[in-house]
Coordinates of C-alpha atoms in Angstrom, one line a residue:
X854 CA -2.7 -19.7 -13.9
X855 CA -1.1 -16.3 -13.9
X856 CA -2.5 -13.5 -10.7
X857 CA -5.3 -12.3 -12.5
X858 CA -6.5 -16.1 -12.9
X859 CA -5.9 -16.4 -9.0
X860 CA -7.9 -13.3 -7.7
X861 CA -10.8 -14.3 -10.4
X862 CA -9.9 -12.0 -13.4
X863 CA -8.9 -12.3 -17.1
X864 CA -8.2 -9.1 -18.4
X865 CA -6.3 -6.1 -16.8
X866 CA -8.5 -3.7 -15.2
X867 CA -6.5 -0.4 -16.6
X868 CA -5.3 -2.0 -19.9
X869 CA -7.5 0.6 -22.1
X870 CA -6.9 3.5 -20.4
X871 CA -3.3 3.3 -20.1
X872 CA -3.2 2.4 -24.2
X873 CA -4.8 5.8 -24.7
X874 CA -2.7 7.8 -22.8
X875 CA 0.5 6.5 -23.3
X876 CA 2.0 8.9 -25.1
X877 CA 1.2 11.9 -23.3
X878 CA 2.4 9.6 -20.0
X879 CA 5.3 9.0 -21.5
X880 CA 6.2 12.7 -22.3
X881 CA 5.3 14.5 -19.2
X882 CA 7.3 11.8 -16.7
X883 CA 10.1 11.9 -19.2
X884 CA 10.6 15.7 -18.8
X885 CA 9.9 15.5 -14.8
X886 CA 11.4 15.4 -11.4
X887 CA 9.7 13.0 -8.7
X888 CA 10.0 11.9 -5.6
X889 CA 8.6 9.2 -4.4
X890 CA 7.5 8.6 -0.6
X891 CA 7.0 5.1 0.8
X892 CA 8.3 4.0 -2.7
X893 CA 9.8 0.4 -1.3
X894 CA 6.5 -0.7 0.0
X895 CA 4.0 -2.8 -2.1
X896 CA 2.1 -0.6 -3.9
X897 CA 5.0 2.0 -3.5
X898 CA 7.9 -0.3 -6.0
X899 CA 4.7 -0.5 -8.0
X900 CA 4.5 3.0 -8.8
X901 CA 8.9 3.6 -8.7
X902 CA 8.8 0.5 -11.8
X903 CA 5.8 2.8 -13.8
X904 CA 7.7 5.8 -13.4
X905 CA 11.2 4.2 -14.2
X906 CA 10.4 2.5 -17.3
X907 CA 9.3 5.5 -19.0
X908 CA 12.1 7.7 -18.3
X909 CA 12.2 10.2 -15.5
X910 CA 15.0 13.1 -15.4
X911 CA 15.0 12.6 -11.8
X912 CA 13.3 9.9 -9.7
X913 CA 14.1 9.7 -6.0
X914 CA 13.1 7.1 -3.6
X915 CA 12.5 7.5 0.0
X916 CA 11.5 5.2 2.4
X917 CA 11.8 3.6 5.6
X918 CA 13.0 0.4 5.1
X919 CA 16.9 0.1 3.7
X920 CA 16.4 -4.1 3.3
X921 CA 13.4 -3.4 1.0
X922 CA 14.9 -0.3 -0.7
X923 CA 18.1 -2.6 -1.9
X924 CA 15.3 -4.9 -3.2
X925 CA 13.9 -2.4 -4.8
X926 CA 17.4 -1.9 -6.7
X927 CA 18.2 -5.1 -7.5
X928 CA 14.4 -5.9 -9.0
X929 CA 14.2 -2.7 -11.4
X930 CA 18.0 -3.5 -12.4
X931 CA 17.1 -6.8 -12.9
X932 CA 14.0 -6.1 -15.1
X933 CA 14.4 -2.5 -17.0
X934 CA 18.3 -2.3 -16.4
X935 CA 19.2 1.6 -16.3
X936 CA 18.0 4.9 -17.6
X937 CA 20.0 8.4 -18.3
X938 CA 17.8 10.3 -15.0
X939 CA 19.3 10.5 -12.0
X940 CA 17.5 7.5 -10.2
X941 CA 18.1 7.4 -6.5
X942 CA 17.3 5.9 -3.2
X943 CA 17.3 7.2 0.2
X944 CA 16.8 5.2 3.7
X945 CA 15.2 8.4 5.6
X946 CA 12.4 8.3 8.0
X947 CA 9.5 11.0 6.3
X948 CA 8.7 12.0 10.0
X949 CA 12.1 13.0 10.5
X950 CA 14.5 16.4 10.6
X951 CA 16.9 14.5 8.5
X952 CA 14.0 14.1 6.0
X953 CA 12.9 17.5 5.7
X954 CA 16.7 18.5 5.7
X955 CA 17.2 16.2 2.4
X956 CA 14.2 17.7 1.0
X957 CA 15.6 21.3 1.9
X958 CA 19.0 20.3 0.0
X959 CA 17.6 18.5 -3.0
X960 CA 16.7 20.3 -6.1
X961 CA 13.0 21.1 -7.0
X962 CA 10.7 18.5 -7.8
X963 CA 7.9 18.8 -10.1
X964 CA 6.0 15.4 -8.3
X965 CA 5.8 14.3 -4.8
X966 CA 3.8 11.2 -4.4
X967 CA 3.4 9.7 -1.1
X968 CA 2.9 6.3 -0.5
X969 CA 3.3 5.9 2.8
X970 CA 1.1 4.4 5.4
X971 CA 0.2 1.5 8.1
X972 CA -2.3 -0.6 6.4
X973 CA -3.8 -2.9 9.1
X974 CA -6.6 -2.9 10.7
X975 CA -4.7 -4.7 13.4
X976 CA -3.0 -1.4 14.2
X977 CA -5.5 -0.2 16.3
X978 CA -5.4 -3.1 18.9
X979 CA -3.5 -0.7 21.3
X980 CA -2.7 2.8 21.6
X981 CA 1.0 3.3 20.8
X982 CA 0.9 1.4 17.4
X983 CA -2.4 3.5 17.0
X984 CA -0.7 6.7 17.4
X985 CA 2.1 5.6 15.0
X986 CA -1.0 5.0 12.9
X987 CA -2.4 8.7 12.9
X988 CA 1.5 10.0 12.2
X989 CA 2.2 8.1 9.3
X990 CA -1.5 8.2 7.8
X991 CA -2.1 12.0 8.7
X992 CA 0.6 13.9 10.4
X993 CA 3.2 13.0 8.0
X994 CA 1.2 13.8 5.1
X995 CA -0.4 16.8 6.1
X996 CA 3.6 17.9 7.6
X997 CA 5.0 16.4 3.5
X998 CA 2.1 18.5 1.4
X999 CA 3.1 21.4 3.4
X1000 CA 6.6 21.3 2.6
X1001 CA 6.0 20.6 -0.9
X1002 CA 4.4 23.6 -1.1
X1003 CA 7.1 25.3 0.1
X1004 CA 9.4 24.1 -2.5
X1005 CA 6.9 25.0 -4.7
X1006 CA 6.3 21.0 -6.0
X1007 CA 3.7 21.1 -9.2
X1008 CA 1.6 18.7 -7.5
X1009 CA 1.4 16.1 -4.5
X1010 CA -0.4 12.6 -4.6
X1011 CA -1.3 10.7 -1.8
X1012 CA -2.8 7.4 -1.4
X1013 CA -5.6 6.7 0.2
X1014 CA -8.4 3.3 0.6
X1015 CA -11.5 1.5 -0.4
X1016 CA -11.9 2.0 3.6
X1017 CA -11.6 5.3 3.8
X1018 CA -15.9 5.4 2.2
X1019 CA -17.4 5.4 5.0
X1020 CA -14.8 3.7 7.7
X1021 CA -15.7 1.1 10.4
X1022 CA -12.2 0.7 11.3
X1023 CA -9.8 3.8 12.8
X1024 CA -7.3 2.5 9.7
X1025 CA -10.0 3.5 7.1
X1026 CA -11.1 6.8 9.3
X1027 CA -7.5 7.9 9.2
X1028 CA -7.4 7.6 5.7
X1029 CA -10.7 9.5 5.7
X1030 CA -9.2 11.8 8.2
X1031 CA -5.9 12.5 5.3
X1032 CA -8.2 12.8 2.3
X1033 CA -9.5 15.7 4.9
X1034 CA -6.5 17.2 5.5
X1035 CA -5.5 17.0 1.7
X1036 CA -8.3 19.0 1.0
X1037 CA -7.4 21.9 3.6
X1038 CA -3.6 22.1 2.3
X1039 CA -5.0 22.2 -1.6
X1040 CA -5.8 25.8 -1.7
X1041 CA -2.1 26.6 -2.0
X1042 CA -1.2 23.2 -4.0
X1043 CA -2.9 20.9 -6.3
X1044 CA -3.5 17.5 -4.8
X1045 CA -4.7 14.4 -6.0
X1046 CA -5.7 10.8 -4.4
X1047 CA -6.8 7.3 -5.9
X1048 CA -8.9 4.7 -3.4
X1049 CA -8.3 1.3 -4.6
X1050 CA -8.5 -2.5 -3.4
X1051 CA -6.6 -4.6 -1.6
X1052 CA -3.5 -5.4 -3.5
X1053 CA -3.2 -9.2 -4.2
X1054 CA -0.3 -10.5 -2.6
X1055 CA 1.4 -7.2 -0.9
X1056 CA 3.7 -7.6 1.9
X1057 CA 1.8 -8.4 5.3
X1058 CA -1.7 -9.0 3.3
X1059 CA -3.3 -12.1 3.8
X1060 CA -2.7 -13.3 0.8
X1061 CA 0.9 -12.8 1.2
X1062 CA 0.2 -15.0 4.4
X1063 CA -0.6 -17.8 2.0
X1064 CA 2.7 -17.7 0.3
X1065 CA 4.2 -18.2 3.6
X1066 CA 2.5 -20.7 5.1
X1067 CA 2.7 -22.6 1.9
X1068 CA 6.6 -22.1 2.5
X1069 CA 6.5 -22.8 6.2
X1070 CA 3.9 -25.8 5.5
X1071 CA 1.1 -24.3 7.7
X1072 CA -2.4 -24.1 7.4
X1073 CA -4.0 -21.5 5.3
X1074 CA -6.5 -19.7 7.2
X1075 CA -9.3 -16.4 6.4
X1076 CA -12.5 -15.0 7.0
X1077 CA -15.7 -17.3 5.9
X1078 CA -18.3 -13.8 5.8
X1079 CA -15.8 -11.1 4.1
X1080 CA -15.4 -10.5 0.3
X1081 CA -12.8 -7.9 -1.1
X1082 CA -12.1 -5.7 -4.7
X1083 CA -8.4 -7.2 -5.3
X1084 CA -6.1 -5.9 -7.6
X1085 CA -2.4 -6.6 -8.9
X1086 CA 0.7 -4.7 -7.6
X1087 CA 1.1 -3.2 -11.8
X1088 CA -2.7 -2.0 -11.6
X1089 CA -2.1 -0.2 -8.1
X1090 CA 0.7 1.5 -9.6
X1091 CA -1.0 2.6 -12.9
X1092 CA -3.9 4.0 -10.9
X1093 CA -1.8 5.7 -8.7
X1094 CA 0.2 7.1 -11.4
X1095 CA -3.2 8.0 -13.6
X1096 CA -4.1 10.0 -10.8
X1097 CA -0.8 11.7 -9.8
X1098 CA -0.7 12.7 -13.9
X1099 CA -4.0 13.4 -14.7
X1100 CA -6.2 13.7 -11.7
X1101 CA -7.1 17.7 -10.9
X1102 CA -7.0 19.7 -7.6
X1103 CA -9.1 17.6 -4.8
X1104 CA -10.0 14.8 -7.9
X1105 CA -10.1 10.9 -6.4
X1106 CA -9.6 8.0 -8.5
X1107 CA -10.9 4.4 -8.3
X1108 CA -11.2 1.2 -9.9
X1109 CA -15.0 1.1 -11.6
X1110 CA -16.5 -2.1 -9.9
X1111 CA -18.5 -2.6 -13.2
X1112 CA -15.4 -3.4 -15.4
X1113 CA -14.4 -6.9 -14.1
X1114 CA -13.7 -6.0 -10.8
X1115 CA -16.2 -8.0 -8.5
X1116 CA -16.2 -8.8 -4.8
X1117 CA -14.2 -11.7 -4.2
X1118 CA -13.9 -14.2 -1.3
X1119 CA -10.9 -15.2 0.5
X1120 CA -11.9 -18.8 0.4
X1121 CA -12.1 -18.7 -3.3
X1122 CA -8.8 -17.2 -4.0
X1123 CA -7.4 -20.1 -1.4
X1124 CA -8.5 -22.7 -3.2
X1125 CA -7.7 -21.1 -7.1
X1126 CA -3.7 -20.5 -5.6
X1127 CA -3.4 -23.8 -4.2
X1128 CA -4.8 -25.1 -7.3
X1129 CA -2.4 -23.1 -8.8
X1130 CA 0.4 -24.7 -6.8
X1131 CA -0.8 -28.4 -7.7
X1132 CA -2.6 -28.6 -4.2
X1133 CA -6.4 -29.4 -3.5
X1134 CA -7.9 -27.6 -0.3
X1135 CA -9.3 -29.5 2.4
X1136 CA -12.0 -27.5 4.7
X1137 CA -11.2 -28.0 8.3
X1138 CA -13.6 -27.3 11.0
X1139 CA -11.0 -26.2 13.7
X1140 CA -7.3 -24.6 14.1
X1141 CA -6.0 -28.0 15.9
X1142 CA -7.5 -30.0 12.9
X1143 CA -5.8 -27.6 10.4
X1144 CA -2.2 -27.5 12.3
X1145 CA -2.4 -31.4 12.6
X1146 CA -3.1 -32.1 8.8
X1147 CA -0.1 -29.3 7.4
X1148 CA 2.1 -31.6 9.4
X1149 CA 1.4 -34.5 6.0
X1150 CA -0.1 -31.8 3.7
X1151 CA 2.9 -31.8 1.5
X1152 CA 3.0 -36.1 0.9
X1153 CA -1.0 -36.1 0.1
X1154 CA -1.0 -32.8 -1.8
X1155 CA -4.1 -32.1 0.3
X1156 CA -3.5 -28.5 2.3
X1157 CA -5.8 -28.0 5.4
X1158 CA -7.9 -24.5 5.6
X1159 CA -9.9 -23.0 8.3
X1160 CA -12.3 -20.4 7.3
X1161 CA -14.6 -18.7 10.3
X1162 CA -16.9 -16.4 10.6
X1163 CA -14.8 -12.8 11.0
X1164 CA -15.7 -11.6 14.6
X1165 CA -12.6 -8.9 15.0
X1166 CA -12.8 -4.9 15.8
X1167 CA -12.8 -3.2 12.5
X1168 CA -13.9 -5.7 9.7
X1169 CA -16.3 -5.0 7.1
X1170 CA -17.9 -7.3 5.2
X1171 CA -17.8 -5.7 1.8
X1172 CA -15.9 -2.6 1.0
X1173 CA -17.1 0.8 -1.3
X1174 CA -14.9 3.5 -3.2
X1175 CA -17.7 6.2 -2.6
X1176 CA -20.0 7.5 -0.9
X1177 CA -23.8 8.7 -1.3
X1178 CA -22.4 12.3 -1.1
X1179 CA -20.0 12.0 -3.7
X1180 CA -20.4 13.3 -7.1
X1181 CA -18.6 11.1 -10.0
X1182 CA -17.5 11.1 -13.4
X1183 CA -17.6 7.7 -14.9
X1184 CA -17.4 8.5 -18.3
X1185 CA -13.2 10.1 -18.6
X1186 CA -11.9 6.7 -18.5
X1187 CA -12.8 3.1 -19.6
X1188 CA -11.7 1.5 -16.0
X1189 CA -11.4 4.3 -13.7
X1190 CA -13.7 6.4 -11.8
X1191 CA -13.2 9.8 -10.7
X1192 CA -15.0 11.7 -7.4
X1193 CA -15.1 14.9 -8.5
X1194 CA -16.8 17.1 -5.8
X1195 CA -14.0 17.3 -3.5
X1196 CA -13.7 16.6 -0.1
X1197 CA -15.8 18.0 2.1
X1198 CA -14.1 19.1 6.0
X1199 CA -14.5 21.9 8.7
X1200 CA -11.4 23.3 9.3
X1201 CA -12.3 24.0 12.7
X1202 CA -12.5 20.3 13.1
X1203 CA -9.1 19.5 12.0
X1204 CA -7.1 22.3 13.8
X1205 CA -8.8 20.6 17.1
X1206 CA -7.9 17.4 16.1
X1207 CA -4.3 18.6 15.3
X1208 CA -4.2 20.4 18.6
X1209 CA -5.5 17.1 21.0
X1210 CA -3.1 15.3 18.9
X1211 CA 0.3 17.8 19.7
X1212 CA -1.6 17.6 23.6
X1213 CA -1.4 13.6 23.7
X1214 CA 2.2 13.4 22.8
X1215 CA 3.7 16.3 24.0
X1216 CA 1.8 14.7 28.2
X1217 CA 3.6 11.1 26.8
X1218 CA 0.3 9.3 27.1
X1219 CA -3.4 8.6 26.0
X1220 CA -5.5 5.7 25.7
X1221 CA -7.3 4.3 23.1
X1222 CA -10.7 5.4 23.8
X1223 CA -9.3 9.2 23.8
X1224 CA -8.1 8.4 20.1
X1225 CA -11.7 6.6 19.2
X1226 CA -13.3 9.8 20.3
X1227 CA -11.4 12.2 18.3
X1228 CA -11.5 10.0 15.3
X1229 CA -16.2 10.2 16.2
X1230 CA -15.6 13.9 16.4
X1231 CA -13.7 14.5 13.6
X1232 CA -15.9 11.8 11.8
X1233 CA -19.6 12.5 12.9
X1234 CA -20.8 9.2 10.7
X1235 CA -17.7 7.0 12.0
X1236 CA -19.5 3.7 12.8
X1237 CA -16.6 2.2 14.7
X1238 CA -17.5 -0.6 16.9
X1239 CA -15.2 -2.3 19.5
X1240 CA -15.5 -5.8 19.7
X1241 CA -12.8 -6.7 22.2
X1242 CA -10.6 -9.2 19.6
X1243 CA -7.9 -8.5 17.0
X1244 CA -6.4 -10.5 14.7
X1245 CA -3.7 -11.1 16.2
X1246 CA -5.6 -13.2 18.2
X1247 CA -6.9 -15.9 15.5
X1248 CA -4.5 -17.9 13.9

């Protein structure tokens, strides 16, 4: 049972597509310069291996993490072996003066793609890792388009989230909140985005949980309510790549629902990867049940789960790529969709959200509610509703 078996698919989403447009991939990224933001993260490696086996002239990797960035090395050395560009990586901080004096330094590049960002809907339990949030989902992209348009980059992607259609959590809203910003900084360069699905197995997802609590011999647990669009790590980084390439000014790219991709449960993929891994999943109806029974899973071959109802801030039970509002073009590409109306922001809005922002951190403190209200200001339709639980209060 390969991934696609495990998340519930048997064919590639972006298979097709790619096919048809392979040549004229392979020609434009073998006669370009990129740079690559966020590019040792999940999706982020995804895009650094499309871009890499089809021959850069320069491709430059930033990111925050110098553990997962030597990982990065070793895995496309390991795979594709080497290529005549100049392939690099850098352990820089995008936020930081040493990043922008790198970027100041470097020769032009004709790509900037931006991968960057906190994920987790569990960054908004508290205010400080919810202000990290807004300067690595917003700040730093608005701060990086800017500067790319200074050293006059061809174009910028960014990516952005199935969440980010009509948010319930701050997460999605600031990805909401960046698409916004995007769209202000795209009348002097051309900017595309892609929404997409939760990536099947990426670092810190749940179902990288179940990897390691298989390894650890713990229990797996989920939500019993919530169903998710999942795709592979390759398919995130052919999307992102589709769009960076081919997407136009403001355009937004998604996986089309209707071409395999269906809402999946995280029960079902529990029990198709321990099926996988010559397990049989055994329902439990509490955590103490579940923690007793992983202590013999491993002799019985029988692996306790405990599924409950989701009751945490920020959960919604069934993401979207789109909204009412949007306008879309279905018919470009076999598995993609494309929003093609732009998106829509009052720039009034977001020069008072920058300037509450620069007010918060330059007095050293705010509170969460402060942030929530900015976010329902900037956001007139943001439904966010605070539950008083987190995550990282359930097991």
């Amino acid at each position: 049972m390969n991934l696609l078996s495990q998340i519930g698919r048997e064919k590639p989403l972006f298979e097709h597509d790619i096919d048809n447009i392979e040549v004229e991939l392979a020609e434009v990224i073998s006669s370009s310069r990129f740079l690559v933001l966020g590019g040792a993260g999940s999706i982020g490696q995804a895009v650094v291996k499309e871009l890499f086996k089809r021959s850069p002239l320069v491709l430059h990797v930033v990111d925050i993490s110098e553990n997962n960035l030597v990982e990065l090395v070793r895995d496309i050395r390991s795979s594709y072996g080497y290529i005549e560009g100049d392939f690099k990586t850098f352990a820089l901080d995008i936020g930081s003066s040493v990043f922008y004096s790198f970027l100041e330094q470097s020769p032009k590049f004709d790509y900037m793609l931006n991968l960057s960002a906190l994920k987790h809907v569990r960054s908004e339990k508290d205010p400080f890792t919810l202000m990290r949030l807004i300067q690595t989902n917003i700040l730093n992209t608005t701060n990086t388009i800017k500067a790319s348009k200074k050293q006059d980059v061809k174009k910028y992607f960014c990516v952005s989230t199935d969440k980010a259609a009509n948010p319930v959590n701050m997460m999605g809203a600031s990805k909401r909140i960046m698409e916004m910003f995007a769209a202000r900084e795209s009348r002097h360069i051309s900017v595309s985005m892609a929404r997409f699905a939760n990536v099947a197995y990426s670092d810190g997802s749940l179902l990288h949980g179940f990897r390691q609590r298989l390894v650890k011999n713990q229990p797996l647990v989920g939500p019993s309510d919530i169903k998710r669009y999942f795709i592979t790590p390759q398919e995130a980084g052919e999307l992102c790549l589709l769009s960076c390439i081919l997407g136009k000014n403001q355009e937004v790219f998604f996986p089309k629902p209707d071409k395999g991709l269906d809402l999946t449960s995280f029960r079902d993929i529990a029990v198709r990867f321990l099926h996988y891994h010559g397990l049989k999943a055994i329902e439990c109806s509490n955590e103490n049940e579940a923690r007793a029974l992983a202590k013999t899973a491993k002799i019985t071959k029988e692996w306790p789960c405990f599924f409950s109802p989701s009751n945490t801030t920020g959960e919604k039970m069934a993401e979207e790529f789109y909204t009412d509002s949007e306008i879309l073009d279905l018919d470009r590409f076999d598995g993609v969709g494309v929003i093609v109306s732009g998106i829509n922001y009052e720039d009034q809005k977001l020069t008072e959200f920058e300037v509450k922002i620069s007010e918060m951190i330059n007095r050293g403190s705010w509170s969460k509610e402060e942030l929530v209200d900015l976010f329902r200001s900037t956001l007139p339709n943001f439904s966010h509703v605070e539950k008083g639980a987190s995550l990282d209060s359930k097991m």
